[in-house]
Coordinates of C-alpha atoms in Angstrom, one line a residue:
X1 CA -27.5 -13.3 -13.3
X2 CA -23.4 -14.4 -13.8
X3 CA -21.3 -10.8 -13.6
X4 CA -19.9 -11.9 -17.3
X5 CA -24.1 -11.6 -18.1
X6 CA -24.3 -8.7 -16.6
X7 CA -20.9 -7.2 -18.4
X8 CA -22.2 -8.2 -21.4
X9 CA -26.0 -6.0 -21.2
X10 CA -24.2 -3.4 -19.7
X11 CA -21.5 -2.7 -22.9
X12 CA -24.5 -3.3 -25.3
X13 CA -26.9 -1.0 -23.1
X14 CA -24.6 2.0 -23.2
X15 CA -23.3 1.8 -27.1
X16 CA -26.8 1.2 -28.0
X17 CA -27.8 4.5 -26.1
X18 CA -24.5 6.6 -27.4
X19 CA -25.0 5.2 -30.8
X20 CA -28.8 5.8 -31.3
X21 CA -27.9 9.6 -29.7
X22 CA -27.9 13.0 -31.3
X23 CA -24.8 13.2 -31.6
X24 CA -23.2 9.5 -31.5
X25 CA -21.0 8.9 -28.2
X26 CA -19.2 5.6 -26.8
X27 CA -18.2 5.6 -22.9
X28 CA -14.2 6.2 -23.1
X29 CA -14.4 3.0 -20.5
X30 CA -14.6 0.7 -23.1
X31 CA -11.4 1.2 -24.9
X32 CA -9.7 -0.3 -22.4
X33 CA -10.0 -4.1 -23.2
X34 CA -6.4 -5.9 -23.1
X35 CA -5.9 -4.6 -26.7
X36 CA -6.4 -1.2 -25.7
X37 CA -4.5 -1.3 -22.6
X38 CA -1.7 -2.9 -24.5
X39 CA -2.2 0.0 -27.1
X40 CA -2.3 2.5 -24.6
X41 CA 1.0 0.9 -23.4
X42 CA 2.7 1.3 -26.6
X43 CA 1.3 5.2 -26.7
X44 CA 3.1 5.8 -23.4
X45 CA 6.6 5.1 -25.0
X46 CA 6.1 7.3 -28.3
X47 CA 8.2 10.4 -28.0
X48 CA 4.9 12.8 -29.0
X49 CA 3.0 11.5 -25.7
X50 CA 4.9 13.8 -22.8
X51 CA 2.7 12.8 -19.8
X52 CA 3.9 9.9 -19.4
X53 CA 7.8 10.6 -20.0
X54 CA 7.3 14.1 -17.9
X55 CA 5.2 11.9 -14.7
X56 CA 7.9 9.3 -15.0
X57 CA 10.8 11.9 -14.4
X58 CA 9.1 13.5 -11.8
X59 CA 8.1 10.3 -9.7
X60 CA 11.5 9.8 -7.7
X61 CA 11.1 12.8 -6.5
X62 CA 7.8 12.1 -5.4
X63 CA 8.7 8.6 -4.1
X64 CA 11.2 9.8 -2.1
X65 CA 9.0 12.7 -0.7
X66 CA 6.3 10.2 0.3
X67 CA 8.7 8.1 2.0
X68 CA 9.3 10.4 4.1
X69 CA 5.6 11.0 5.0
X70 CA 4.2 6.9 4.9
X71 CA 4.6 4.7 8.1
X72 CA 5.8 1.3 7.5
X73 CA 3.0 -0.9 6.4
X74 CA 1.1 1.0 4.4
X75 CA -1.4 -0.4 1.4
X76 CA -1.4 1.5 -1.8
X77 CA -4.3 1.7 -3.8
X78 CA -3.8 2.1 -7.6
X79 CA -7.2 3.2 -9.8
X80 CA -6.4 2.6 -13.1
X81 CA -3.6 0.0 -13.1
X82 CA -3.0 -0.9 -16.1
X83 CA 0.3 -2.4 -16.9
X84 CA 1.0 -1.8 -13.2
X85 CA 4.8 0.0 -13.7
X86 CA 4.3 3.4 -12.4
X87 CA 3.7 2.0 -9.3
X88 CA 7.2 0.3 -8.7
X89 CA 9.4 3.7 -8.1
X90 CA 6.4 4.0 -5.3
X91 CA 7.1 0.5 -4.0
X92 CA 10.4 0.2 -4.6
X93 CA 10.5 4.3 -2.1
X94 CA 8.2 3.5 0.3
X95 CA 9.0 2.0 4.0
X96 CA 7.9 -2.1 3.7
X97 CA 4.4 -1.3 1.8
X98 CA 2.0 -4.2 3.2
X99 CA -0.4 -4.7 0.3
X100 CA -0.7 -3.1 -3.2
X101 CA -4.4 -3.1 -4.4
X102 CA -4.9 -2.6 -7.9
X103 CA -7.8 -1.3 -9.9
X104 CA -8.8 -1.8 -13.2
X105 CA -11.7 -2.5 -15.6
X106 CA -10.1 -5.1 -18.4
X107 CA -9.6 -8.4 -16.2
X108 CA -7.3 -10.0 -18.4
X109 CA -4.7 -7.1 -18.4
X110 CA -5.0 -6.6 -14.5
X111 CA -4.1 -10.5 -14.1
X112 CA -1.2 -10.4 -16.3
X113 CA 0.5 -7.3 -14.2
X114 CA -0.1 -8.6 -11.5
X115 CA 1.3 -11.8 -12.7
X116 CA 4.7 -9.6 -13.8
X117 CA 5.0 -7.7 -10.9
X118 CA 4.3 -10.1 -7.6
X119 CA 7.5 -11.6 -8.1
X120 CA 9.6 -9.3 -7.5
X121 CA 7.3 -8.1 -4.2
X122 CA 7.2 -11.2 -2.3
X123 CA 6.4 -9.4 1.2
X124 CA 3.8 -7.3 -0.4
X125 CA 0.3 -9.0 -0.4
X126 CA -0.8 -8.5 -4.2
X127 CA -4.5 -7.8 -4.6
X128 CA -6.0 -7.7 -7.8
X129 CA -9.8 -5.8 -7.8
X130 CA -11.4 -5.9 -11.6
X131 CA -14.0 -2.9 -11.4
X132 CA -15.0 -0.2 -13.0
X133 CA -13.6 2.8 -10.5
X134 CA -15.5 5.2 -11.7
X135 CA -18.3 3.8 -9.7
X136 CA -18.0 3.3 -5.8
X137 CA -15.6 0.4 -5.1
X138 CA -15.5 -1.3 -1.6
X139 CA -11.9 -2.2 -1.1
X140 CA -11.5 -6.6 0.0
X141 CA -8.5 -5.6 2.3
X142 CA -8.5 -3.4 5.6
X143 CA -5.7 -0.7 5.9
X144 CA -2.3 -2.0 7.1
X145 CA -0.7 -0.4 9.4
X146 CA 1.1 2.1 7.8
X147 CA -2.7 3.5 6.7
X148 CA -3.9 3.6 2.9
X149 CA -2.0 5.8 0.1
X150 CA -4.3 6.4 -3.2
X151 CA -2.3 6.3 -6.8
X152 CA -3.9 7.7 -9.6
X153 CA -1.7 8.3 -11.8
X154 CA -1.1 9.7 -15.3
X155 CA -3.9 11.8 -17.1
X156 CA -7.1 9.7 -16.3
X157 CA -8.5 12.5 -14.3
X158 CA -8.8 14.7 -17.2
X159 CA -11.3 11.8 -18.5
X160 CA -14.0 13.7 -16.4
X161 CA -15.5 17.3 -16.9
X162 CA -14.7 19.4 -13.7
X163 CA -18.4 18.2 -11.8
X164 CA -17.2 14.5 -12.7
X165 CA -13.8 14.5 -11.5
X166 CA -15.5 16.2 -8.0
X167 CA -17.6 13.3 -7.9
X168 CA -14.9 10.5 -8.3
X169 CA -12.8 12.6 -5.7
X170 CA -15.7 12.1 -3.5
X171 CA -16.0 8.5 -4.0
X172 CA -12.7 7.8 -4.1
X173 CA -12.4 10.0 -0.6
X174 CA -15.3 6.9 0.2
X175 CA -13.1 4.2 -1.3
X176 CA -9.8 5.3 0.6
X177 CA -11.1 6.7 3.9
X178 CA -8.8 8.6 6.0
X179 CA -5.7 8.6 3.4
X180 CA -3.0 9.8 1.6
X181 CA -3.9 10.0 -2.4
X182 CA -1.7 11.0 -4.9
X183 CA -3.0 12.1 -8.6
X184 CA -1.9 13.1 -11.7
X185 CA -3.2 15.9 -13.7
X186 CA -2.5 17.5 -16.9
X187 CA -2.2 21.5 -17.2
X188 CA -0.9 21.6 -20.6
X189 CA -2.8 24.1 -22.9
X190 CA -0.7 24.5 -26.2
X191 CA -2.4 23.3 -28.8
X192 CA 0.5 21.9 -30.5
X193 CA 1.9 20.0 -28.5
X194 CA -1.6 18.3 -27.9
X195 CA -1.9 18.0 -31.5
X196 CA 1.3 15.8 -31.6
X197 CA 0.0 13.6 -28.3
X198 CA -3.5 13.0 -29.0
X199 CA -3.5 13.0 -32.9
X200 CA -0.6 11.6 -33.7
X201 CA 1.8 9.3 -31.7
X202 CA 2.9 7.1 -34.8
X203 CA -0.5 6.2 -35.6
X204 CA -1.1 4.0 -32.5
X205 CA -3.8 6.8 -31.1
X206 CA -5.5 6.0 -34.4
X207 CA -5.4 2.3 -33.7
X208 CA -6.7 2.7 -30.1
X209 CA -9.9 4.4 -30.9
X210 CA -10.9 2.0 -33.5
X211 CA -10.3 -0.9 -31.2
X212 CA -13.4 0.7 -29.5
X213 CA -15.2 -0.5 -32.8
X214 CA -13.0 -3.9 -32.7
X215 CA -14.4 -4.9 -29.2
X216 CA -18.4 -4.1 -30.4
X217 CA -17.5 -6.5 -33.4
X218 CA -15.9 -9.4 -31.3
X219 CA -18.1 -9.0 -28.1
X220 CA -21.6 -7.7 -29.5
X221 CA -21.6 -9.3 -32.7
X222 CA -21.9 -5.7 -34.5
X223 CA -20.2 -5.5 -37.7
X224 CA -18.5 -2.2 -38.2
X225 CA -16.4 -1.5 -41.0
X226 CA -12.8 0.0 -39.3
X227 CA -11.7 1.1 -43.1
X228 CA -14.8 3.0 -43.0
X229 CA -13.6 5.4 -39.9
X230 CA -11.1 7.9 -39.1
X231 CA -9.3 9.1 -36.0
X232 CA -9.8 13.5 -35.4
X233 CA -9.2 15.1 -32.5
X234 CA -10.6 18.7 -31.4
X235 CA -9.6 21.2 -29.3
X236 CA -11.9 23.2 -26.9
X237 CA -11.4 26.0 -24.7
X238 CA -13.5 26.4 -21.2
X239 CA -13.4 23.9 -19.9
X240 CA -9.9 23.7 -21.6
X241 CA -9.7 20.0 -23.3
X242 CA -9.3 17.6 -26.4
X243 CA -11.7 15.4 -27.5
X244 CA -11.4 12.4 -29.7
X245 CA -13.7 11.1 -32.3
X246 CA -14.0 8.2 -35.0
X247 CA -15.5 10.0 -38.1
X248 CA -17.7 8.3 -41.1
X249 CA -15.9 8.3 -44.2
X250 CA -18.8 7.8 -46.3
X251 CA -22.5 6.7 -45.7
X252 CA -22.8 3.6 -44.3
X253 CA -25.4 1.1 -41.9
X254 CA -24.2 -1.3 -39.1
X255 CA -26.1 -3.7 -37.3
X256 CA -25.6 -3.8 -33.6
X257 CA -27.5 -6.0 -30.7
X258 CA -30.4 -6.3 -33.1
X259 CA -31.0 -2.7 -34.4
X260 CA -29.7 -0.7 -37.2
X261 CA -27.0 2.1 -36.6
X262 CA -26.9 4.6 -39.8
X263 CA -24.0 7.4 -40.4
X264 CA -23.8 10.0 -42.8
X265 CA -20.6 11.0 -44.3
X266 CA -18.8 12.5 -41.8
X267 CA -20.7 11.9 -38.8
X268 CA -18.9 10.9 -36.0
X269 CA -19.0 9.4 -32.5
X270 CA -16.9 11.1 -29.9
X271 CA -14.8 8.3 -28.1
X272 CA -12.8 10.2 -25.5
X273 CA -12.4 13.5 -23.7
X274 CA -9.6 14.8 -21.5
X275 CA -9.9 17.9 -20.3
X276 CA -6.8 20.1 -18.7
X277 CA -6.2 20.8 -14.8
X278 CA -4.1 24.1 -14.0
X279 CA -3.4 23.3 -10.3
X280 CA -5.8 26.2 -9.2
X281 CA -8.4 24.6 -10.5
X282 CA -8.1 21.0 -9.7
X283 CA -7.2 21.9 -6.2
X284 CA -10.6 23.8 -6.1
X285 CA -12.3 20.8 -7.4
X286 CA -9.7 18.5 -4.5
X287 CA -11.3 21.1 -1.6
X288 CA -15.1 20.7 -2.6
X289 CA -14.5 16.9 -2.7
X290 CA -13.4 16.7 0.8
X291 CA -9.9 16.7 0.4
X292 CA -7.1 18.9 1.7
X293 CA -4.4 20.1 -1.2
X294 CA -1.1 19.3 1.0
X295 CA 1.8 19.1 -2.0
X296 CA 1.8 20.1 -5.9
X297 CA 5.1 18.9 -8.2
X298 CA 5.1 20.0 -11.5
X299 CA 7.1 18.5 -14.1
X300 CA 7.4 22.1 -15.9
X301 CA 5.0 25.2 -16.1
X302 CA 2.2 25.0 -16.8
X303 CA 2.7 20.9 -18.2
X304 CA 2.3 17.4 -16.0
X305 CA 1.5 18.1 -12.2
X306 CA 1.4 15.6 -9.5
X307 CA -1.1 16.4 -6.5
X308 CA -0.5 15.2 -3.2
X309 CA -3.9 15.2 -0.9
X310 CA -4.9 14.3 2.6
X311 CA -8.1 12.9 3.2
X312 CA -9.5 12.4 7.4
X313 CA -12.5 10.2 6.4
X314 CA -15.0 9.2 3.9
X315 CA -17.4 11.5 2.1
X316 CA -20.7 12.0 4.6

């Protein structure tokens, strides 16, 4: 079969299985279709969502720190592009990067970064890789000279439960092989201030978890009603995180890939999860996985860290 067949079965498979669950789920993966990215985009520049303003004042620093370690020629390796601009204060730092590889799921949205930012990098080989990271990914370009430094930035490790994010630090120790890998976590624990990022941000976090429902309209044929579903997020301690969900408004019955999907007033499908990484604990989580803890910048106590990590080969 064609990989846009097998795309397809695979989005219908796994909101078939979330939605005919007790209780309803979607994969978090899929809101991240070029309206979602773009959404998430937008969420990045609203005052009420700090990761992204706290990792951005933090990265010179970083950049020039890493410069300091990188040889000349090295390939960076981004999971999770997206719109691909965190990763310029790295390129613009680092000693004549060779190659930037960038990984993300929505193919449209990775082509149009890369389209953006190739221009202005004209010595640095631009290498676009549409996959979903969160499986193994075998990389299409060998390790300049410099050797291989792993981005992953923002909060997307807080997308897995502690056992999860071991395992994608494993495969990404795989992916990488001996390497430098920098990642983002998120410590924060105050439940304001999460209230503000995750439930609020001018309505657009609203608008992104719908578009979840948007996407199983336009590519599955379902027929959801969006007027029918709200946004709510929930706080949880141990493992300390905030989950998101789209909740029924009233009773209602979709149709999706040829079976019926029934909700009860205020039933509702969880859509996201990020859970919170004090240092001590994602470092713990870094050392099972293979990988040594080498440098930790936090943007503030207990808020936005940045983990640097030092991997000598791929996970046996």
């Amino acid at each position: 079969m064609s990989g846009p067949v097998d795309a397809h079965e695979e989005i219908l498979r796994d909101a078939l299985s979330g939605l005919t669950a007790a209780p309803k789920t979607l994969p978090g993966k899929y809101l991240w279709d070029a309206t979602g990215s773009d959404l998430f985009d937008q969420i990045c520049h609203n005052p009420d969502y700090y990761p992204t303003r706290q990792e951005m004042a933090l990265l010179p620093q970083v950049a020039a720190a890493l410069a300091a370690r990188v040889r000349p020629g090295v390939t960076v390796v981004e999971f999770g592009s997206g719109a691909s601009r965190k990763i310029r204060t790295l390129l613009d730092a680092l000693p004549e990067p060779a190659a930037y590889v960038a990984i993300d799921i929505s193919g449209k949205y990775l082509a149009e970064a890369i389209g953006r930012l190739a221009p202005d990098y004209p010595d640095i080989a631009m290498v676009p890789v549409c996959a979903d990271y969160t499986k193994p990914v075998q990389l299409p370009v060998a390790a300049g000279p410099g050797g291989i430094l792993g981005f992953y930035p923002g909060t997307s490790i807080g997308n897995f439960a502690p056992p999860e994010a071991a395992l994608f630090l494993e495969r990404a120790r795989t992916t990488l092989g001996p390497s430098l890998f920098l990642v983002g976590a998120d410590a924060t624990s105050e439940p304001e201030r999460l209230q503000r990022a995750y439930g609020g941000a001018g309505g657009l976090m609203a608008a992104f978890h719908r578009n979840i429902l948007v996407r199983l309209n336009r590519e599955l044929g379902a027929d959801f009603d969006l007027d029918n579903f709200r946004h709510r997020i929930e706080l949880y301690p141990d493992p300390q995180r905030v989950e998101a969900y789209l909740v029924a408004i009233r009773p209602a019955t979709y149709r999706l890939g040829g079976q019926t999907i029934a909700f009860a007033a205020g039933e509702r499908i969880r859509t996201d999860t990020s859970h919170k990484y004090a240092p001590a604990l994602f470092q713990t989580l870094a050392s099972q996985s293979g990988w040594q803890p080498r440098v930790l910048w936090e943007a503030e106590a207990g808020s936005f860290n940045l983990h640097l990590l030092e991997g000598m080969g791929g996970a046996t």
